Coordinates of C-alpha atoms in Angstrom, one line a residue:
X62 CA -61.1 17.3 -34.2
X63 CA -63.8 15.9 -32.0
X64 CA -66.6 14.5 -33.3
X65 CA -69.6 11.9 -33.1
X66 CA -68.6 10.1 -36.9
X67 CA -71.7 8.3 -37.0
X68 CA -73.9 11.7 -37.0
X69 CA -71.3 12.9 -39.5
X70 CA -71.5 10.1 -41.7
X71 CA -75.5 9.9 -41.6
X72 CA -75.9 13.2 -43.0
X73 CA -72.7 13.5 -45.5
X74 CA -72.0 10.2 -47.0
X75 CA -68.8 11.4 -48.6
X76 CA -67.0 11.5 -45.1
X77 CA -65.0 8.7 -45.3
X78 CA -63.3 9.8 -48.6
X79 CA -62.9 13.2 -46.8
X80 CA -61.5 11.3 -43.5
X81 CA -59.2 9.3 -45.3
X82 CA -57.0 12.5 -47.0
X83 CA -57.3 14.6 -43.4
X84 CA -57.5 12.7 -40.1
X85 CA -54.6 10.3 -39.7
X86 CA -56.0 8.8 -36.3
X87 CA -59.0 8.0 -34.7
X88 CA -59.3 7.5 -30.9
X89 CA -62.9 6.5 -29.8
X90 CA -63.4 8.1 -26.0
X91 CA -65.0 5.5 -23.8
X92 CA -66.5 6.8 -20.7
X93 CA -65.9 5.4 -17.3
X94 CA -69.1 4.3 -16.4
X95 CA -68.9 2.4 -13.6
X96 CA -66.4 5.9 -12.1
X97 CA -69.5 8.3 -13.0
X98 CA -72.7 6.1 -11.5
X99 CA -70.8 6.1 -8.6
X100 CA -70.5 9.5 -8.2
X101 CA -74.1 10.6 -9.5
X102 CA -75.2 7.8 -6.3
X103 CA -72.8 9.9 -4.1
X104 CA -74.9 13.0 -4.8
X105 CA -78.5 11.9 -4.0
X106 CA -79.5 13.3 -0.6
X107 CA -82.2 11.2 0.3
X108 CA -80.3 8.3 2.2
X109 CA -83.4 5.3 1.1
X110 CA -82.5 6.3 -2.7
X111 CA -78.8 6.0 -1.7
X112 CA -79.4 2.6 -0.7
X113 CA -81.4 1.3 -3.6
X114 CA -78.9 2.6 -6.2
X115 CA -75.8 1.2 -4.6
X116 CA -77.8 -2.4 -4.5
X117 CA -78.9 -2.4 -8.1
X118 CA -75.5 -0.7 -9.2
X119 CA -75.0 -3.8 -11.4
X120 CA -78.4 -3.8 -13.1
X121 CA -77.8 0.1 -13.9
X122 CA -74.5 -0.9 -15.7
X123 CA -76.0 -3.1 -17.5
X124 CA -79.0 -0.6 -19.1
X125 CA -75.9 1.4 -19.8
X126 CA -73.9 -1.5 -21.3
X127 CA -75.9 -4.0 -23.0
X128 CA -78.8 -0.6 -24.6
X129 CA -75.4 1.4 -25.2
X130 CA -77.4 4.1 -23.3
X131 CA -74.1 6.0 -23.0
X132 CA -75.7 9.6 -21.7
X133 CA -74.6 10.2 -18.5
X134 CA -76.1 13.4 -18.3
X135 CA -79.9 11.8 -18.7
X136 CA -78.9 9.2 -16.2
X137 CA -78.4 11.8 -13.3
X138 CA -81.4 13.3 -14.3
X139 CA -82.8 10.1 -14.0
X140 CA -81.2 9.6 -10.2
X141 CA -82.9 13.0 -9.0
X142 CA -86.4 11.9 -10.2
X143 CA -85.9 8.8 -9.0
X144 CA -84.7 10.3 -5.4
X145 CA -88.6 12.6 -5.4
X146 CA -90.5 9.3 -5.9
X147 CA -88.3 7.2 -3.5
X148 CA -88.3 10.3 -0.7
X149 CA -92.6 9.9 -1.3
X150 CA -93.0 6.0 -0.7
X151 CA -94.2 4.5 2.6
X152 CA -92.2 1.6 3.9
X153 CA -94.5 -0.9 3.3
X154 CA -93.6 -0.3 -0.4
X155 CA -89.9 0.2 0.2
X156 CA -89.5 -3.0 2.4
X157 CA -90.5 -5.2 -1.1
X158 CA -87.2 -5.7 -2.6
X159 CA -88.9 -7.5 -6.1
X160 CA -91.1 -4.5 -6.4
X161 CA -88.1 -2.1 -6.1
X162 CA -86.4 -3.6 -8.5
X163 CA -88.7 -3.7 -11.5
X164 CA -89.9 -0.1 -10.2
X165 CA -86.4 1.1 -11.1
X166 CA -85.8 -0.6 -14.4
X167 CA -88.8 0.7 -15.4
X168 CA -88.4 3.8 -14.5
X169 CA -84.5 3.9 -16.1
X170 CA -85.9 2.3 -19.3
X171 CA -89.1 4.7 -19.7
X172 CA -87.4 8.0 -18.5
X173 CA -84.2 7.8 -20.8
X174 CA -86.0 7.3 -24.1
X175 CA -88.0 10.2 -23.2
X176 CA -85.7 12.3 -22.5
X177 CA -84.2 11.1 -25.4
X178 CA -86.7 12.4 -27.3
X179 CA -87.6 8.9 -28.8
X180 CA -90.6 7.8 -26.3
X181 CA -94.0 10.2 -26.0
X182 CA -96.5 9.5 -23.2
X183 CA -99.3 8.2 -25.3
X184 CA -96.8 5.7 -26.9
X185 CA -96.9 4.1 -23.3
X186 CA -100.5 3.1 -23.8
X187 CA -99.4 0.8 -27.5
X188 CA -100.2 -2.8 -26.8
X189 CA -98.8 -6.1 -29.0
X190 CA -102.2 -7.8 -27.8
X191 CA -104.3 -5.1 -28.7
X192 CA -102.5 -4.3 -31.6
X193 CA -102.9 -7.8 -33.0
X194 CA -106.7 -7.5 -32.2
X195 CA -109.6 -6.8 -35.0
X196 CA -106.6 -5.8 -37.2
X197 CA -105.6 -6.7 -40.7
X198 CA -102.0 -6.0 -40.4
X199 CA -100.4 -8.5 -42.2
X200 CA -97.4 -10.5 -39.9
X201 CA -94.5 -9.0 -41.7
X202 CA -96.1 -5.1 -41.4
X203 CA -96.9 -5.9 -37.6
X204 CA -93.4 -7.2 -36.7
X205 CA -92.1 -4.2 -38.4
X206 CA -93.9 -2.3 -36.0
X207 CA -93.1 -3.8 -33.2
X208 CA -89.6 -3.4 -33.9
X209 CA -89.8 0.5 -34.3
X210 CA -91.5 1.1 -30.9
X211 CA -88.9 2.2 -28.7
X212 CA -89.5 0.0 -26.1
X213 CA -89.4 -3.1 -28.1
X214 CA -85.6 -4.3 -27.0
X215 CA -86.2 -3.9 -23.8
X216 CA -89.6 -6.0 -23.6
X217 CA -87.9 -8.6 -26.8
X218 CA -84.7 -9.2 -24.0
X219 CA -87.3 -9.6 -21.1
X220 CA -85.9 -6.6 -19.2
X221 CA -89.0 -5.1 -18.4
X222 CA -92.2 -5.7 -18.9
X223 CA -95.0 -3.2 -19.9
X224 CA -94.2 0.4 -17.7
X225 CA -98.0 0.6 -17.6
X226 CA -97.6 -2.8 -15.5
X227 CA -95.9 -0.7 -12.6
X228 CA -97.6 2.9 -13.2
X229 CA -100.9 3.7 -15.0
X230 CA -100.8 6.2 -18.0
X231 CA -102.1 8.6 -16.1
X232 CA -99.1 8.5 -13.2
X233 CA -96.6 8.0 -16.1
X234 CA -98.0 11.7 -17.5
X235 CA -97.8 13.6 -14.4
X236 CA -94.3 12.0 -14.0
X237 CA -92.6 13.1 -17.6
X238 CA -94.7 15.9 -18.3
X239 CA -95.3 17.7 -15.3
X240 CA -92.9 16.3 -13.0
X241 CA -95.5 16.2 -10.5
X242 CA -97.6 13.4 -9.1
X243 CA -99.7 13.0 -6.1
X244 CA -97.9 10.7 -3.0
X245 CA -101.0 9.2 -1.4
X246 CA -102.5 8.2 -4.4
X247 CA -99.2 7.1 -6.2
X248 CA -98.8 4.8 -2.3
X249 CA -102.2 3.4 -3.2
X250 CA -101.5 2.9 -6.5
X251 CA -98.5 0.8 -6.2
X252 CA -100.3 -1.2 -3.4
X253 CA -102.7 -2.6 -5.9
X254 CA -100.2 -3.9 -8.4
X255 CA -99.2 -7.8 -8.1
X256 CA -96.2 -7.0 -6.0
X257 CA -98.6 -6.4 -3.0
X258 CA -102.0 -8.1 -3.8
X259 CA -103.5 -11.1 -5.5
X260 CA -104.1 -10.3 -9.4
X261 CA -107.1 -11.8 -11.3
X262 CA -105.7 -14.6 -13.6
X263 CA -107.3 -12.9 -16.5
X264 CA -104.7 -9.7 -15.1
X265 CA -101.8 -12.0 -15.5
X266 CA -103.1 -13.6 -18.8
X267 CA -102.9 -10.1 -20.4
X268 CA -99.1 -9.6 -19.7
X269 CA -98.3 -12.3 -21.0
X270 CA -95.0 -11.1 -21.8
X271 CA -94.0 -11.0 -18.2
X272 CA -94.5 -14.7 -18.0
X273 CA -92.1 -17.8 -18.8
X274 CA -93.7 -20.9 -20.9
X275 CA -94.1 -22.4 -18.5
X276 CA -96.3 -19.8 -16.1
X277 CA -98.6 -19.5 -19.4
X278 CA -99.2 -22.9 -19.7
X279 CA -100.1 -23.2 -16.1
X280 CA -102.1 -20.3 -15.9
X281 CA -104.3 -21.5 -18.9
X282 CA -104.5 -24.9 -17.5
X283 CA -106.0 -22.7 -14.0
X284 CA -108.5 -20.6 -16.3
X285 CA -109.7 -23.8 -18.2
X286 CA -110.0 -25.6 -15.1
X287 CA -111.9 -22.9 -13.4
X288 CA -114.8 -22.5 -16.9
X289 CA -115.5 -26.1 -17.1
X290 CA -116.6 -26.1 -13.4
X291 CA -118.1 -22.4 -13.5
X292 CA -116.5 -21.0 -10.5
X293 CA -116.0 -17.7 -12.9
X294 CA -119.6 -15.6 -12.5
X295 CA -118.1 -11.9 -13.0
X296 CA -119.4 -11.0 -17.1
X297 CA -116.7 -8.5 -16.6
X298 CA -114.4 -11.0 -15.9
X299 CA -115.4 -13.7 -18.7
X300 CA -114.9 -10.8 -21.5
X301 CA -111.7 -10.0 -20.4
X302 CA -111.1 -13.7 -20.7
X303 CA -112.5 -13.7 -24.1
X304 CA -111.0 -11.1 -25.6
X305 CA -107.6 -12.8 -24.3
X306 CA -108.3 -16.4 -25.6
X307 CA -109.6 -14.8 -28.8
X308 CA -106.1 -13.0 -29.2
X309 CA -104.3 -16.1 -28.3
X310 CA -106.4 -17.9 -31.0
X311 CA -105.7 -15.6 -33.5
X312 CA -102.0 -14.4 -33.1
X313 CA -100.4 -17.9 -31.6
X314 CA -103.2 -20.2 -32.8
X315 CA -102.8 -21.8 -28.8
X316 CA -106.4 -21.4 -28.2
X317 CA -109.0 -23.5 -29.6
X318 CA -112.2 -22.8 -31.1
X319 CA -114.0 -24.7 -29.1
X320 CA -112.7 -23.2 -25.9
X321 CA -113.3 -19.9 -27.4
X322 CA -117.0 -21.0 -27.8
X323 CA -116.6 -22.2 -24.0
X324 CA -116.8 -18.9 -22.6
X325 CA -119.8 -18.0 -24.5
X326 CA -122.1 -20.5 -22.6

């Protein structure tokens, strides 16, 4: 008999009694990973996509690996949507190696829970800053939360950061839901993320996540620095700023009153 046990024994909890009088061995079928990524890299036609797989071969083994995303079948999937938006980029953006990189783990991480079934588009827009904003979730409730969202271990382990970081809602729509999107905008698009311009500080503030102790720290020290000698003038800019230092006040308690009130003068 083959079988997945664990579906078995989700939805009939006398299985193992039932196991035990008629299987006499179990042999767990491991896949050869490594064998089939090989292969699906084989297949792609566009050489540039080619390329890129074969060099992040090792990262792609470990999304398999250490997420136990173990269908094959939704990673070649993956490969072929990854090949249209590759076979669309200028070389500007395909000489950026860093870029690259984040663009397919991303794109791995986003496109195999939704094909999974687990991820919907407008999930892509949730927020832990926003989330912890104006609400009265109580710690416990909101870490629940965070836990359930299906991107959570992959932003917890630092293997991406936010998809919406790379690719706005809007491109991430056209890509899962209508398998279309638009190759001059998506060129221009890409060219106004951090990987290719300078970022406003208050930018790099609200992805937080993306950023090591240390970069916080330094960044803060660089916003603080730059409100007590007023070289911020942009009231667009100041309440981003606030609404940031007001989250950091409430959720990590890293922000002082007083420098929340230093933004209001």
């Amino acid at each position: 008999m083959i079988a997945n046990e664990e579906q078995i024994a989700k939805k009939d909890t006398s299985y193992q009694q039932i196991k035990e009088k008629l299987i006499g061995k179990t042999f767990l079928l491991m896949g050869d990973h490594e064998s089939a990524i090989s292969t699906f890299i084989n297949q792609t036609t566009c050489t540039q996509t080619k390329n890129i797989l074969s060099a992040k071969k090792t990262l792609i083994l470990e999304f398999i690996q250490r997420y136990e995303n173990h269908n094959l079948r939704i990673i070649q999937q993956i490969f072929y949507d990854f090949e249209r938006l590759i076979h669309v980029l200028n070389d500007d953006i395909l000489e950026n190696q860093n870029f690259l990189t984040e663009l397919l783990k991303v794109f791995l991480v986003t496109c195999y829970e939704y094909k999974k079934g687990t991820l919907k588009t407008h999930q892509l827009s949730w927020n832990y800053l926003s989330t912890l904003v104006g609400q009265t979730i109580e710690q416990q409730n909101l870490s629940e939360l965070k836990e359930k969202h299906p991107l959570y271990k992959y932003e917890s382990s630092n293997f991406i950061s936010s998809p919406t970081d790379i690719l706005s809602l809007k491109f991430w729509e056209e890509i899962l839901d209508k398998s279309y999107f638009n190759p001059l905008q998506i060129n221009e698009h890409f060219r106004k993320t951090e990987y290719f311009s300078e970022v406003p500080l208050w930018v790099k503030l609200w992805k937080y996540r993306s950023l090591t102790d240390e970069q916080l720290i330094f960044l803060l020290k660089q916003v603080k620095t730059d409100i007590q000698n007023r070289k911020i003038h942009s009231a667009w800019e100041i309440l981003h700023l606030w609404g940031i230092f007001l989250t950091y006040h409430q959720a990590f308690n890293i922000i002082t009153s007083a420098e929340l009130d230093s933004l209001k003068n």
